[in-house]
Short mmCIF file of C-alpha atoms and ligand atoms in Angstrom, two decimals:
data_model
loop_
_atom_site.label_atom_id
_atom_site.label_comp_id
_atom_site.label_asym_id
_atom_site.label_seq_id
_atom_site.Cartn_x
_atom_site.Cartn_y
_atom_site.Cartn_z
CA MET A 324 -7.65 21.66 32.84
CA LYS A 325 -5.61 24.83 33.15
CA SER A 326 -7.56 27.76 31.88
CA SER A 327 -4.36 29.59 30.86
CA ASP A 328 -3.76 27.08 28.06
CA ASN A 329 -4.47 28.05 24.48
CA ILE A 330 -7.04 25.70 23.02
CA ILE A 331 -8.36 24.95 19.55
CA ALA A 332 -11.18 22.96 17.98
CA ILE A 333 -13.16 22.75 14.79
CA ALA A 334 -16.50 24.26 15.72
CA THR A 335 -18.47 23.16 12.66
CA PRO A 336 -19.66 19.58 12.07
CA PRO A 337 -17.14 17.05 10.73
CA GLY A 338 -16.89 16.55 6.98
CA ALA A 339 -16.91 18.86 4.00
CA GLY A 340 -19.02 22.01 3.84
CA ALA A 341 -18.90 25.41 2.19
CA ILE A 342 -17.21 26.91 5.21
CA ALA A 343 -15.68 25.50 8.37
CA VAL A 344 -15.01 27.50 11.51
CA ILE A 345 -12.00 26.84 13.67
CA ARG A 346 -12.11 28.29 17.09
CA LEU A 347 -9.30 29.24 19.45
CA SER A 348 -9.35 30.57 22.98
CA GLY A 349 -6.62 31.49 25.47
CA PRO A 350 -4.31 34.35 26.38
CA ASP A 351 -1.98 34.05 23.37
CA VAL A 352 -4.26 32.95 20.56
CA ILE A 353 -4.40 36.32 18.82
CA ASP A 354 -0.62 36.64 18.76
CA ILE A 355 -0.14 33.03 17.67
CA THR A 356 -2.65 33.40 14.84
CA ASP A 357 -0.93 36.61 13.81
CA LYS A 358 2.30 34.69 13.17
CA PHE A 359 0.64 32.67 10.41
CA PHE A 360 -1.72 35.28 9.08
CA GLN A 361 -0.87 37.50 6.15
CA PRO A 362 -3.45 40.27 5.86
CA ALA A 363 -4.71 41.15 2.40
CA LYS A 364 -3.96 44.78 3.23
CA LYS A 365 -0.37 45.13 4.33
CA GLY A 366 0.29 46.29 7.86
CA LYS A 367 -2.99 45.21 9.43
CA ASN A 368 -1.61 42.97 12.14
CA LEU A 369 -3.96 40.87 14.23
CA SER A 370 -1.87 41.60 17.31
CA ASP A 371 -2.90 45.26 17.10
CA ALA A 372 -6.48 44.53 16.14
CA LYS A 373 -9.34 45.58 18.36
CA GLY A 374 -11.94 43.13 19.59
CA TYR A 375 -14.99 42.45 17.42
CA THR A 376 -13.08 43.00 14.18
CA LEU A 377 -12.96 40.88 11.06
CA HIS A 378 -9.80 40.34 8.95
CA PHE A 379 -9.37 38.98 5.48
CA GLY A 380 -6.13 37.39 4.36
CA TYR A 381 -4.10 34.21 3.99
CA LEU A 382 -3.17 31.58 6.48
CA LYS A 383 0.37 30.42 5.79
CA ASP A 384 2.60 27.67 7.07
CA GLY A 385 6.01 29.10 6.24
CA GLU A 386 5.84 30.01 2.57
CA GLN A 387 2.98 27.67 1.82
CA ILE A 388 -0.49 29.18 1.69
CA ILE A 389 -3.03 26.93 3.40
CA ASP A 390 -6.16 28.90 2.58
CA GLU A 391 -7.78 32.25 2.08
CA VAL A 392 -9.50 32.96 5.39
CA LEU A 393 -11.55 35.32 7.48
CA VAL A 394 -10.41 35.85 11.06
CA SER A 395 -12.64 37.26 13.80
CA VAL A 396 -10.85 38.70 16.79
CA PHE A 397 -12.32 38.83 20.30
CA ARG A 398 -10.56 40.43 23.23
CA THR A 399 -10.93 39.48 26.86
CA PRO A 400 -13.39 39.76 28.54
CA HIS A 401 -15.69 40.34 25.58
CA SER A 402 -15.81 36.88 24.11
CA TYR A 403 -17.80 33.72 24.59
CA THR A 404 -15.19 32.28 26.94
CA GLY A 405 -14.22 35.61 28.47
CA GLU A 406 -10.66 35.09 27.17
CA ASN A 407 -8.88 36.30 24.06
CA ALA A 408 -10.40 34.34 21.24
CA VAL A 409 -10.14 33.89 17.49
CA GLU A 410 -12.47 32.29 14.99
CA ILE A 411 -11.05 31.38 11.62
CA SER A 412 -13.44 30.73 8.76
CA VAL A 413 -11.79 28.53 6.15
CA HIS A 414 -13.02 26.73 3.06
CA GLY A 415 -14.73 23.65 4.37
CA SER A 416 -12.59 20.83 3.03
CA PRO A 417 -11.56 18.32 5.67
CA TYR A 418 -8.00 18.54 4.34
CA ILE A 419 -7.76 22.29 4.97
CA GLN A 420 -9.34 21.95 8.38
CA GLN A 421 -6.80 19.30 9.30
CA LYS A 422 -3.91 21.40 8.00
CA VAL A 423 -4.98 24.40 10.08
CA LEU A 424 -5.35 22.26 13.20
CA GLU A 425 -1.90 20.75 12.70
CA LEU A 426 -0.36 24.16 12.24
CA PHE A 427 -1.64 25.42 15.57
CA LEU A 428 -1.03 22.19 17.45
CA LYS A 429 2.66 22.49 16.49
CA ASN A 430 2.72 26.03 17.86
CA GLY A 431 1.69 26.18 21.47
CA VAL A 432 -1.98 25.37 21.18
CA ARG A 433 -3.64 22.17 22.33
CA MET A 434 -6.86 20.41 21.36
CA ALA A 435 -9.86 21.53 23.39
CA LYS A 436 -11.69 18.94 25.44
CA PRO A 437 -15.43 18.49 24.87
CA GLY A 438 -17.28 21.52 26.21
CA GLU A 439 -14.09 23.27 27.26
CA PHE A 440 -15.03 26.58 25.64
CA THR A 441 -18.26 26.62 27.59
CA LEU A 442 -16.52 25.44 30.76
CA ARG A 443 -14.24 28.46 30.48
CA ALA A 444 -17.24 30.69 29.95
CA PHE A 445 -18.63 29.31 33.20
CA LEU A 446 -15.33 29.66 35.06
CA HIS A 447 -15.03 33.26 33.95
CA GLY A 448 -18.50 34.06 35.18
CA LYS A 449 -20.02 34.43 31.73
CA MET A 450 -22.90 32.12 32.61
CA ASP A 451 -24.13 29.98 35.46
CA LEU A 452 -24.15 26.23 35.37
CA THR A 453 -27.69 25.69 34.17
CA GLN A 454 -27.03 28.14 31.37
CA ALA A 455 -23.93 26.22 30.37
CA GLU A 456 -25.98 23.06 30.30
CA ALA A 457 -28.61 24.83 28.25
CA VAL A 458 -25.96 25.39 25.58
CA ALA A 459 -25.58 21.63 25.25
CA ASP A 460 -29.35 21.24 25.07
CA LEU A 461 -29.63 23.99 22.48
CA ILE A 462 -27.16 22.21 20.23
CA ALA A 463 -29.01 18.95 20.66
CA ALA A 464 -32.48 20.43 20.22
CA GLU A 465 -34.39 18.58 17.53
CA ASN A 466 -37.72 20.32 17.70
CA GLU A 467 -39.25 23.69 18.35
CA GLN A 468 -40.24 23.01 21.93
CA ALA A 469 -36.85 21.63 22.95
CA HIS A 470 -35.29 24.65 21.32
CA GLN A 471 -37.59 27.07 23.17
CA THR A 472 -36.96 25.38 26.50
CA ALA A 473 -33.19 25.46 26.09
CA LEU A 474 -33.27 29.07 24.96
CA HIS A 475 -35.37 30.03 27.95
CA GLN A 476 -32.91 28.35 30.26
CA LEU A 477 -29.94 29.89 28.49
CA ARG A 478 -31.31 33.32 29.19
CA GLY A 479 -31.30 32.48 32.88
CA GLY A 480 -34.98 31.63 33.19
CA PHE A 481 -34.37 28.61 35.28
CA THR A 482 -32.21 29.78 38.15
CA LYS A 483 -33.21 33.40 38.71
CA ASP A 484 -36.03 32.58 41.13
CA LEU A 485 -34.09 29.88 42.87
CA LYS A 486 -31.17 32.20 43.44
CA MET A 487 -33.45 34.79 44.95
CA LEU A 488 -34.98 32.27 47.34
CA ARG A 489 -31.57 30.95 48.23
CA ASP A 490 -30.37 34.46 49.06
CA LYS A 491 -33.30 34.93 51.40
CA LEU A 492 -32.51 31.64 53.06
CA ILE A 493 -28.93 32.79 53.52
CA GLU A 494 -30.21 35.89 55.32
CA PHE A 495 -32.16 33.77 57.74
CA ALA A 496 -29.23 31.45 58.29
CA ALA A 497 -27.06 34.47 59.09
CA LEU A 498 -29.60 35.86 61.54
CA MET A 499 -29.90 32.53 63.30
CA GLU A 500 -26.18 32.15 63.54
CA LEU A 501 -26.13 35.61 65.08
CA GLU A 502 -28.63 34.41 67.67
CA LEU A 503 -26.15 31.72 68.62
CA ASP A 504 -23.61 34.39 69.49
CA PHE A 505 -26.08 35.85 71.92
CA ALA A 506 -27.13 32.50 73.29
CA GLU A 507 -27.22 33.65 76.92
CA GLU A 508 -29.56 36.52 76.21
CA ASP A 509 -32.24 34.41 74.56
CA VAL A 510 -32.97 36.77 71.66
CA GLU A 511 -34.65 36.03 68.33
CA PHE A 512 -33.38 38.01 65.36
CA ALA A 513 -34.96 35.76 62.78
CA ASP A 514 -38.71 36.07 62.62
CA ARG A 515 -39.87 32.45 62.82
CA GLN A 516 -43.19 33.11 61.10
CA ALA A 517 -41.53 34.83 58.15
CA PHE A 518 -39.03 31.99 58.04
CA GLN A 519 -41.80 29.43 57.88
CA ASN A 520 -43.42 31.34 55.01
CA LEU A 521 -40.16 31.38 53.12
CA LEU A 522 -39.81 27.62 53.52
CA ILE A 523 -43.29 27.13 52.09
CA GLN A 524 -42.43 29.37 49.16
CA ILE A 525 -39.23 27.46 48.43
CA LYS A 526 -41.03 24.15 48.70
CA GLU A 527 -43.66 25.23 46.20
CA LYS A 528 -41.08 26.46 43.75
CA LEU A 529 -39.03 23.28 44.03
CA ASN A 530 -42.11 21.15 43.70
CA ARG A 531 -43.19 22.85 40.50
CA LEU A 532 -39.76 22.38 39.01
CA ILE A 533 -39.62 18.73 40.06
CA GLU A 534 -43.01 18.08 38.51
CA SER A 535 -42.00 19.77 35.30
CA TYR A 536 -39.27 17.18 34.83
CA GLN A 537 -41.54 14.64 33.22
CA ALA A 538 -42.80 17.27 30.82
CA GLY A 539 -39.22 18.35 30.18
CA ASN A 540 -38.14 14.87 29.33
CA VAL A 541 -41.03 14.55 26.95
CA ILE A 542 -39.94 17.70 25.15
CA LYS A 543 -36.45 16.35 24.71
CA HIS A 544 -37.17 12.81 23.63
CA GLY A 545 -40.67 13.02 22.19
CA VAL A 546 -44.09 12.35 23.61
CA PRO A 547 -44.31 8.59 24.04
CA VAL A 548 -47.40 7.18 22.33
CA ALA A 549 -47.98 3.42 22.68
CA ILE A 550 -49.96 1.60 19.99
CA ILE A 551 -51.77 -1.29 21.64
CA GLY A 552 -54.38 -3.85 20.63
CA GLU A 553 -55.12 -7.44 19.75
CA PRO A 554 -53.11 -9.15 17.03
CA ASN A 555 -53.92 -8.18 13.44
CA THR A 556 -55.80 -4.99 14.32
CA GLY A 557 -53.31 -3.00 12.21
CA LYS A 558 -50.88 -1.56 14.76
CA SER A 559 -47.81 -1.98 12.59
CA THR A 560 -49.69 -0.68 9.57
CA LEU A 561 -50.54 2.42 11.57
CA LEU A 562 -46.96 2.91 12.72
CA ASN A 563 -45.72 2.67 9.14
CA ALA A 564 -48.37 5.07 7.91
CA LEU A 565 -47.52 7.63 10.58
CA LEU A 566 -43.79 7.36 9.95
CA ASN A 567 -44.29 7.20 6.21
CA GLU A 568 -41.86 4.32 6.10
CA GLU A 569 -42.02 0.53 6.07
CA LYS A 570 -40.48 0.26 9.50
CA ALA A 571 -42.46 -2.66 10.93
CA ILE A 572 -43.34 -5.90 9.20
CA VAL A 573 -47.01 -6.18 8.29
CA THR A 574 -48.71 -9.52 7.51
CA ASP A 575 -52.14 -10.96 7.97
CA ILE A 576 -50.69 -13.52 10.38
CA PRO A 577 -51.70 -12.69 13.95
CA GLY A 578 -48.68 -12.25 16.18
CA THR A 579 -46.42 -10.76 13.52
CA THR A 580 -44.86 -8.14 15.77
CA ARG A 581 -43.03 -9.68 18.68
CA ASP A 582 -40.70 -6.96 19.76
CA VAL A 583 -41.20 -3.30 20.42
CA ILE A 584 -40.55 -1.03 17.45
CA GLU A 585 -40.40 2.73 17.86
CA ASP A 586 -39.48 5.89 16.04
CA THR A 587 -40.10 9.61 16.27
CA ILE A 588 -41.82 12.10 14.00
CA HIS A 589 -42.19 15.84 14.34
CA MET A 590 -45.55 17.40 13.85
CA GLU A 591 -46.71 20.91 14.64
CA GLY A 592 -43.49 21.64 16.50
CA ILE A 593 -43.84 18.65 18.77
CA THR A 594 -41.87 15.41 18.64
CA PHE A 595 -43.88 12.24 19.09
CA ARG A 596 -42.34 8.86 19.75
CA PHE A 597 -44.64 6.14 18.42
CA ILE A 598 -44.24 2.69 19.88
CA ASP A 599 -45.58 -0.35 18.04
CA THR A 600 -46.06 -3.38 20.26
CA ALA A 601 -46.85 -7.07 20.12
CA GLY A 602 -50.58 -7.80 19.88
CA LEU A 603 -52.17 -8.74 23.19
CA ARG A 604 -53.54 -12.28 23.40
CA LYS A 605 -53.08 -15.50 25.30
CA THR A 606 -50.30 -17.44 23.67
CA ARG A 607 -48.06 -20.43 24.25
CA ASP A 608 -45.29 -19.02 22.12
CA GLU A 609 -42.43 -18.09 24.45
CA VAL A 610 -41.08 -15.31 22.24
CA GLU A 611 -44.49 -13.80 21.78
CA LYS A 612 -45.09 -13.99 25.54
CA ILE A 613 -42.00 -11.89 26.19
CA GLY A 614 -43.17 -9.45 23.54
CA ILE A 615 -46.53 -9.14 25.27
CA GLU A 616 -44.84 -8.46 28.61
CA ARG A 617 -42.91 -5.68 26.94
CA THR A 618 -46.14 -4.27 25.60
CA TYR A 619 -47.40 -3.76 29.14
CA GLU A 620 -44.07 -2.17 30.07
CA LYS A 621 -44.54 0.29 27.25
CA VAL A 622 -48.00 1.24 28.42
CA LYS A 623 -46.35 2.21 31.68
CA ASP A 624 -43.89 4.54 29.93
CA ALA A 625 -46.39 6.08 27.54
CA LEU A 626 -48.16 9.36 28.01
CA ILE A 627 -50.76 8.52 25.40
CA VAL A 628 -52.13 5.07 24.57
CA LEU A 629 -53.74 4.40 21.21
CA TRP A 630 -55.93 1.32 21.46
CA LEU A 631 -56.72 -0.24 18.11
CA LEU A 632 -59.89 -2.18 17.37
CA ASP A 633 -60.78 -3.84 14.11
CA ALA A 634 -63.98 -1.99 13.22
CA GLY A 635 -65.18 -4.76 10.93
CA LYS A 636 -64.76 -7.32 13.66
CA VAL A 637 -66.35 -5.50 16.58
CA ILE A 638 -69.32 -4.35 14.54
CA HIS A 639 -70.33 -7.99 14.02
CA ASP A 640 -69.24 -9.33 17.35
CA PRO A 641 -70.64 -7.41 20.36
CA GLN A 642 -69.10 -9.91 22.75
CA ALA A 643 -65.61 -9.31 21.34
CA LEU A 644 -66.19 -5.59 21.75
CA ARG A 645 -67.29 -5.99 25.35
CA ASN A 646 -64.23 -8.14 26.10
CA SER A 647 -61.92 -5.53 24.63
CA LEU A 648 -63.59 -2.74 26.53
CA ASP A 649 -63.28 -4.71 29.77
CA GLU A 650 -59.61 -5.21 29.14
CA ILE A 651 -59.05 -1.53 28.40
CA LYS A 652 -61.02 -0.57 31.47
CA GLY A 653 -58.80 -2.77 33.62
CA LEU A 654 -55.68 -1.11 32.24
CA GLN A 655 -57.17 2.34 32.63
CA LYS A 656 -57.63 1.61 36.31
CA GLU A 657 -54.10 0.38 36.60
CA TYR A 658 -52.66 3.43 34.80
CA PRO A 659 -55.00 6.31 35.54
CA ASP A 660 -52.56 9.02 34.47
CA LYS A 661 -52.43 7.97 30.79
CA HIS A 662 -54.44 9.52 28.05
CA TRP A 663 -56.44 6.79 26.25
CA ILE A 664 -57.68 7.04 22.71
CA VAL A 665 -59.56 4.25 20.95
CA LEU A 666 -59.00 3.91 17.22
CA LEU A 667 -61.58 2.06 15.15
CA ASN A 668 -59.37 0.81 12.34
CA LYS A 669 -60.11 -0.77 8.96
CA VAL A 670 -63.23 1.31 8.26
CA ASP A 671 -62.53 0.69 4.60
CA THR A 672 -63.68 -2.90 5.10
CA LEU A 673 -67.15 -1.90 6.29
CA PRO A 674 -69.96 -2.20 3.76
CA ASP A 675 -71.61 1.02 2.64
CA GLY A 676 -74.36 2.13 4.95
CA SER A 677 -72.77 0.93 8.20
CA THR A 678 -72.54 4.46 9.57
CA PRO A 679 -75.36 4.10 12.13
CA GLU A 680 -73.82 0.95 13.59
CA LEU A 681 -70.42 2.59 13.66
CA GLU A 682 -71.80 5.59 15.48
CA GLU A 683 -73.46 3.39 18.01
CA ILE A 684 -70.20 1.61 18.71
CA GLN A 685 -68.45 4.93 19.11
CA ASN A 686 -71.01 6.05 21.64
CA GLN A 687 -70.73 2.80 23.53
CA ILE A 688 -66.95 3.17 23.75
CA ARG A 689 -67.15 6.81 24.82
CA GLN A 690 -69.61 5.98 27.56
CA THR A 691 -67.82 2.91 28.85
CA LEU A 692 -64.31 4.33 28.84
CA GLN A 693 -64.67 8.11 28.87
CA ALA A 694 -62.10 7.94 26.09
CA ASP A 695 -62.07 9.65 22.71
CA VAL A 696 -62.70 7.57 19.62
CA ILE A 697 -61.32 8.23 16.17
CA VAL A 698 -62.27 6.25 13.07
CA ILE A 699 -59.39 5.45 10.73
CA SER A 700 -58.10 3.24 8.00
CA ALA A 701 -54.40 2.76 8.60
CA LYS A 702 -54.06 1.06 5.24
CA GLN A 703 -55.82 3.71 3.17
CA GLY A 704 -54.56 6.62 5.25
CA GLU A 705 -58.06 7.68 6.17
CA GLY A 706 -58.42 9.74 9.38
CA LEU A 707 -54.68 9.93 9.96
CA GLU A 708 -54.45 13.68 9.51
CA GLU A 709 -57.24 14.09 12.01
CA LEU A 710 -55.41 11.77 14.40
CA LYS A 711 -52.19 13.77 14.12
CA LYS A 712 -53.95 17.05 14.71
CA TYR A 713 -55.78 15.55 17.63
CA LEU A 714 -52.53 14.34 19.22
CA ALA A 715 -50.83 17.70 18.79
CA ARG A 716 -53.80 19.39 20.38
CA GLN A 717 -53.59 17.17 23.46
CA ILE A 718 -50.09 18.41 24.07
CA GLN A 719 -50.71 22.01 23.19
CA THR A 720 -53.61 22.27 25.57
CA GLY A 721 -52.39 20.35 28.53
CA VAL A 722 -49.56 17.98 29.14
CA VAL A 723 -46.67 20.26 28.28
CA ARG A 724 -46.72 23.99 28.79
CA PRO A 725 -44.13 25.66 26.58
CA GLY A 726 -42.68 28.92 27.80
CA GLU A 727 -42.94 27.97 31.43
CA THR A 728 -39.83 26.81 33.17
CA VAL A 729 -39.31 23.16 32.49
CA VAL A 730 -36.56 21.00 33.94
CA THR A 731 -35.06 18.73 31.32
CA ASN A 732 -31.85 17.78 32.97
CA LEU A 733 -31.43 14.73 35.18
CA ARG A 734 -28.79 16.42 37.30
CA HIS A 735 -31.09 19.34 38.07
CA TYR A 736 -33.91 16.98 38.82
CA GLN A 737 -31.85 15.05 41.34
CA ALA A 738 -30.47 18.19 42.95
CA LEU A 739 -33.96 19.66 43.17
CA LYS A 740 -35.22 16.55 44.91
CA LYS A 741 -32.37 16.65 47.41
CA ALA A 742 -32.99 20.33 48.03
CA TYR A 743 -36.68 19.64 48.56
CA GLU A 744 -35.94 16.93 51.10
CA SER A 745 -33.53 19.13 52.99
CA ILE A 746 -36.10 21.93 53.13
CA LEU A 747 -38.61 19.45 54.54
CA GLN A 748 -36.03 18.56 57.17
CA VAL A 749 -35.63 22.21 58.15
CA GLU A 750 -39.38 22.63 58.34
CA GLU A 751 -39.74 19.58 60.51
CA GLY A 752 -37.01 20.81 62.81
CA LEU A 753 -38.69 24.17 63.09
CA ASN A 754 -42.04 22.63 63.93
CA ASN A 755 -40.53 20.28 66.49
CA GLY A 756 -38.72 23.08 68.25
CA LEU A 757 -35.25 21.93 67.28
CA THR A 758 -32.54 24.08 68.83
CA THR A 759 -31.22 26.91 66.70
CA ASP A 760 -27.74 25.44 66.33
CA LEU A 761 -29.10 22.18 64.92
CA LEU A 762 -31.52 24.07 62.71
CA THR A 763 -28.72 26.06 61.14
CA VAL A 764 -26.95 22.84 60.25
CA ASP A 765 -29.99 21.70 58.29
CA ILE A 766 -30.30 25.08 56.61
CA ARG A 767 -26.68 24.84 55.50
CA THR A 768 -27.43 21.48 53.89
CA ALA A 769 -30.40 22.95 52.04
CA LEU A 770 -28.28 25.90 50.88
CA HIS A 771 -25.71 23.48 49.63
CA HIS A 772 -28.18 21.55 47.47
CA LEU A 773 -29.77 24.72 46.12
CA GLY A 774 -26.32 26.02 45.28
CA GLU A 775 -25.52 22.85 43.40
CA ILE A 776 -28.30 23.59 40.96
CA THR A 777 -27.19 27.10 40.11
CA GLY A 778 -23.49 26.30 40.22
CA GLU A 779 -22.67 28.44 43.22
CA ILE A 780 -21.39 25.24 44.73
CA THR A 781 -19.42 22.98 42.43
CA THR A 782 -16.83 20.30 42.62
CA ASP A 783 -14.36 19.31 39.93
CA ASP A 784 -16.13 15.97 39.57
CA LEU A 785 -19.39 17.66 38.85
CA LEU A 786 -17.90 20.02 36.27
CA ASP A 787 -16.06 17.17 34.67
CA HIS A 788 -19.24 15.16 34.41
CA ILE A 789 -21.26 17.99 32.91
CA PHE A 790 -18.80 19.13 30.30
CA ARG A 791 -17.76 15.67 29.22
CA ASN A 792 -21.12 15.37 27.46
CA PHE A 793 -20.56 18.37 25.25
CA CYS A 794 -19.27 18.17 21.74
CA ILE A 795 -15.73 19.29 21.05
CA GLY A 796 -15.59 22.86 19.85
CA LYS A 797 -18.36 24.08 22.11
N1 LIG B 1043 -58.38 -3.32 4.89
C1 LIG B 1043 -57.53 -2.94 5.82
N2 LIG B 1043 -56.59 -3.78 6.22
C2 LIG B 1043 -55.73 -3.37 7.17
C3 LIG B 1043 -55.80 -2.08 7.74
N3 LIG B 1043 -54.83 -1.96 8.66
C4 LIG B 1043 -54.16 -3.14 8.64
N4 LIG B 1043 -54.70 -3.99 7.75
C5 LIG B 1043 -54.27 -5.36 7.44
O1 LIG B 1043 -54.39 -6.15 8.60
C6 LIG B 1043 -53.35 -7.13 8.66
C7 LIG B 1043 -52.59 -7.00 9.98
O2 LIG B 1043 -51.91 -5.77 10.01
P1 LIG B 1043 -50.70 -5.49 10.99
O3 LIG B 1043 -50.36 -4.06 10.86
O4 LIG B 1043 -49.63 -6.47 10.79
O5 LIG B 1043 -51.41 -5.77 12.37
P2 LIG B 1043 -50.76 -5.75 13.84
O6 LIG B 1043 -51.77 -5.21 14.75
O7 LIG B 1043 -49.44 -5.09 13.82
O8 LIG B 1043 -50.62 -7.30 14.10
P3 LIG B 1043 -49.61 -8.04 15.11
O9 LIG B 1043 -48.26 -7.49 14.91
O10 LIG B 1043 -49.73 -9.47 14.69
O11 LIG B 1043 -50.15 -7.83 16.49
C8 LIG B 1043 -52.49 -6.87 7.46
O12 LIG B 1043 -52.86 -7.78 6.45
C9 LIG B 1043 -52.82 -5.45 7.07
O13 LIG B 1043 -52.63 -5.19 5.70
C10 LIG B 1043 -56.83 -1.19 7.28
O14 LIG B 1043 -56.98 -0.04 7.70
N5 LIG B 1043 -57.67 -1.69 6.32
MG1 LIG B 1044 -47.62 -5.73 14.25
#
């Protein structure tokens, strides 16, 4: 990827639209565009145009007019990429877009690779690596929280602190290396106590970022909510009602759902991923057995578990209720970090006047499980609004903290973990009285991993990997 090439891409989504934007970047793109541009006002050449100016006219291939266009001119270094750049707004027919592309491709411009505009921005120091990655996240953001997180990162929220800590670590490394030059004189330039404090500070920072990864992932892909319960309790009915779509098959035959079905909905700025599962029971059916195994897998992945009970059934059968509660209790022990909510479904089937019994059951569940209970009718839609609000509140008040720095990117997560381990190594060396020369080697390793996060240390492979996942035109 030579950054002196002139590149082009359609920056708007494929297909027809009112307007399409074609983007060019590279040293010669203003002059090249000028060759095919006929300004509406004679004499206003693009080649003489200042940066940040807008030009109306015709784009022509020889004598043939391709379209009436608007051209924005950007001059290095004041552009997204830091290079000379042009954005041409054309009428959004795919035919015109194609024609314009062809015209430039014949004339010294090549197609941009995915993310190449942003790569150039990074190479020209317009942004650091996590900011470049935030651009990709911003484009992909599907909900308010993902959008906020990406925006925060784009404005440099993520790496500022890390950079500062890394700089301090560099100072210490330099002082220690200086000590090595004076090895015979046995001097200590680097204050070991202050150094230890810095290590603790870095560790805390890294740890917070590492822990935020789970939350970050949730923001990106939706809060996983597993719907669990015995067969026929109405899990699939609930999924359909929440999604407002007949996604899962509903019948009165127990064991209808055998595979995991999931989909996302957005509510109150949060994406939830609801997961309908096979009903839990002892079965000889091989397919159903596999489905049930998957159900347990899904409990593992979920942040919230909705446990459905058939209200009509448990109200008449205390033993069935106790069995269910025992089973839930067992799972709660196994997965203590999940948030459990019991849903008493099918209240519409209860005869009038069952309220006292229902309340008693609710109390019994609350006491046994320390879980919240919500009464619903998945079929009639009763209690569903309350359930949605309740779910949103759980997130807003606890699991995910918007605004704070959240790591959403697997690469950052891995680099942070490596950095954390290398800091531990330094700390251990310090405590065990490791010689200064060996200590500095460990510090260098830690600096390397920290630098990988902010992009101060990069390899071509890494850049290639990151920018490959972008869309073309960004
Ligand atoms: N009256 C009433 N019937 C319901 C309600 N929710 C579900 N049902 C009925 O209960 C039966 C089972 O519903 P499903 O949604 O298939 O139950 P499930 O839990 O997914 O069952 P499996 O997939 O077999 O584990 C169907 O006949 C539904 O119409 C409800 O709130 N009220
Ligand atoms: Mg089902």
